[in-house]
Amino acid sequence: MKNELFLELYQCFSGKVAGYISSRVESSQDAEELVSRVFLNVYQNIDDLFEEKEAYCIWIYVITYNEVINYYRKQAQKGAPSV
């Protein structure tokens, strides 16, 4: 069940997540890494999901937003210029 739900969520949201991240991160390599982190987080926490399909969308976008924020926090700590 967990794997099937994850696959369904990945197929539904991976393009949207990748587009969101790519529009906010210059490096395509960093963007790919962030997309991977988002879906790893989804997989690891999928058992906590609600039954409502609308909650999946919100949950995934919150994870995505937080990954981008964390990315820029790490960049700032390294002293890299922020965009």
CSV table of C-alpha atoms in Angstrom, one decimal:
chain,number,residue,atom,x,y,z
A,1,MET,CA,0.0,0.0,0.0
A,2,LYS,CA,2.8,2.5,1.0
A,3,ASN,CA,4.7,1.9,-2.2
A,4,GLU,CA,1.6,2.2,-4.4
A,5,LEU,CA,0.5,5.4,-2.8
A,6,PHE,CA,4.0,6.8,-3.0
A,7,LEU,CA,4.2,6.0,-6.7
A,8,GLU,CA,0.8,7.6,-7.3
A,9,LEU,CA,1.9,10.8,-5.5
A,10,TYR,CA,5.3,10.8,-7.3
A,11,GLN,CA,3.6,10.5,-10.7
A,12,CYS,CA,1.1,13.2,-9.9
A,13,PHE,CA,3.4,15.8,-8.3
A,14,SER,CA,7.0,15.2,-9.4
A,15,GLY,CA,6.7,17.5,-12.5
A,16,LYS,CA,5.0,20.3,-10.5
A,17,VAL,CA,7.6,20.0,-7.7
A,18,ALA,CA,10.5,20.0,-10.1
A,19,GLY,CA,9.0,23.0,-11.9
A,20,TYR,CA,8.6,24.9,-8.7
A,21,ILE,CA,12.1,24.2,-7.5
A,22,SER,CA,13.7,24.8,-10.9
A,23,SER,CA,12.1,28.3,-11.0
A,24,ARG,CA,13.7,29.1,-7.6
A,25,VAL,CA,17.1,27.5,-7.8
A,26,GLU,CA,19.7,28.3,-10.5
A,27,SER,CA,21.7,25.1,-10.4
A,28,SER,CA,19.9,22.2,-12.2
A,29,GLN,CA,22.0,19.8,-10.1
A,30,ASP,CA,20.8,21.5,-6.8
A,31,ALA,CA,17.2,21.4,-8.1
A,32,GLU,CA,17.4,17.7,-8.8
A,33,GLU,CA,18.8,17.1,-5.3
A,34,LEU,CA,16.0,19.1,-3.7
A,35,VAL,CA,13.4,17.2,-5.7
A,36,SER,CA,14.9,14.0,-4.4
A,37,ARG,CA,14.9,15.3,-0.9
A,38,VAL,CA,11.2,16.2,-1.2
A,39,PHE,CA,10.2,12.8,-2.3
A,40,LEU,CA,12.4,11.0,0.2
A,41,ASN,CA,10.6,13.1,2.9
A,42,VAL,CA,7.3,12.1,1.4
A,43,TYR,CA,8.2,8.4,1.4
A,44,GLN,CA,9.5,8.4,4.9
A,45,ASN,CA,6.4,10.2,6.3
A,46,ILE,CA,3.7,8.7,4.0
A,47,ASP,CA,2.2,6.8,6.9
A,48,ASP,CA,1.2,10.1,8.5
A,49,LEU,CA,-1.0,11.1,5.6
A,50,PHE,CA,-4.6,12.0,5.9
A,51,GLU,CA,-7.3,10.2,3.9
A,52,GLU,CA,-8.3,13.4,2.0
A,53,LYS,CA,-6.6,13.7,-1.4
A,54,GLU,CA,-6.5,17.5,-1.1
A,55,ALA,CA,-4.3,17.1,2.0
A,56,TYR,CA,-1.6,15.3,-0.1
A,57,CYS,CA,-1.2,18.3,-2.4
A,58,ILE,CA,-0.8,20.8,0.5
A,59,TRP,CA,1.5,18.5,2.4
A,60,ILE,CA,3.8,18.0,-0.6
A,61,TYR,CA,3.9,21.7,-1.4
A,62,VAL,CA,4.8,22.6,2.2
A,63,ILE,CA,7.6,20.1,2.1
A,64,THR,CA,8.8,21.5,-1.2
A,65,TYR,CA,8.6,25.1,0.1
A,66,ASN,CA,10.6,24.1,3.2
A,67,GLU,CA,13.3,22.4,1.2
A,68,VAL,CA,13.8,25.5,-0.9
A,69,ILE,CA,14.0,27.7,2.2
A,70,ASN,CA,16.4,25.3,3.8
A,71,TYR,CA,18.5,25.4,0.7
A,72,TYR,CA,18.9,29.2,0.8
A,73,ARG,CA,19.6,29.1,4.5
A,74,LYS,CA,22.5,26.7,3.9
A,75,GLN,CA,23.7,28.9,1.0
A,76,ALA,CA,23.6,31.9,3.3
A,77,GLN,CA,25.6,30.1,6.0
A,78,LYS,CA,28.2,29.2,3.4
A,79,GLY,CA,28.5,32.8,2.5
A,80,ALA,CA,27.2,32.2,-1.0
A,81,PRO,CA,25.2,35.0,-2.7
A,82,SER,CA,21.5,34.6,-2.5
A,83,VAL,CA,19.2,35.0,-5.4
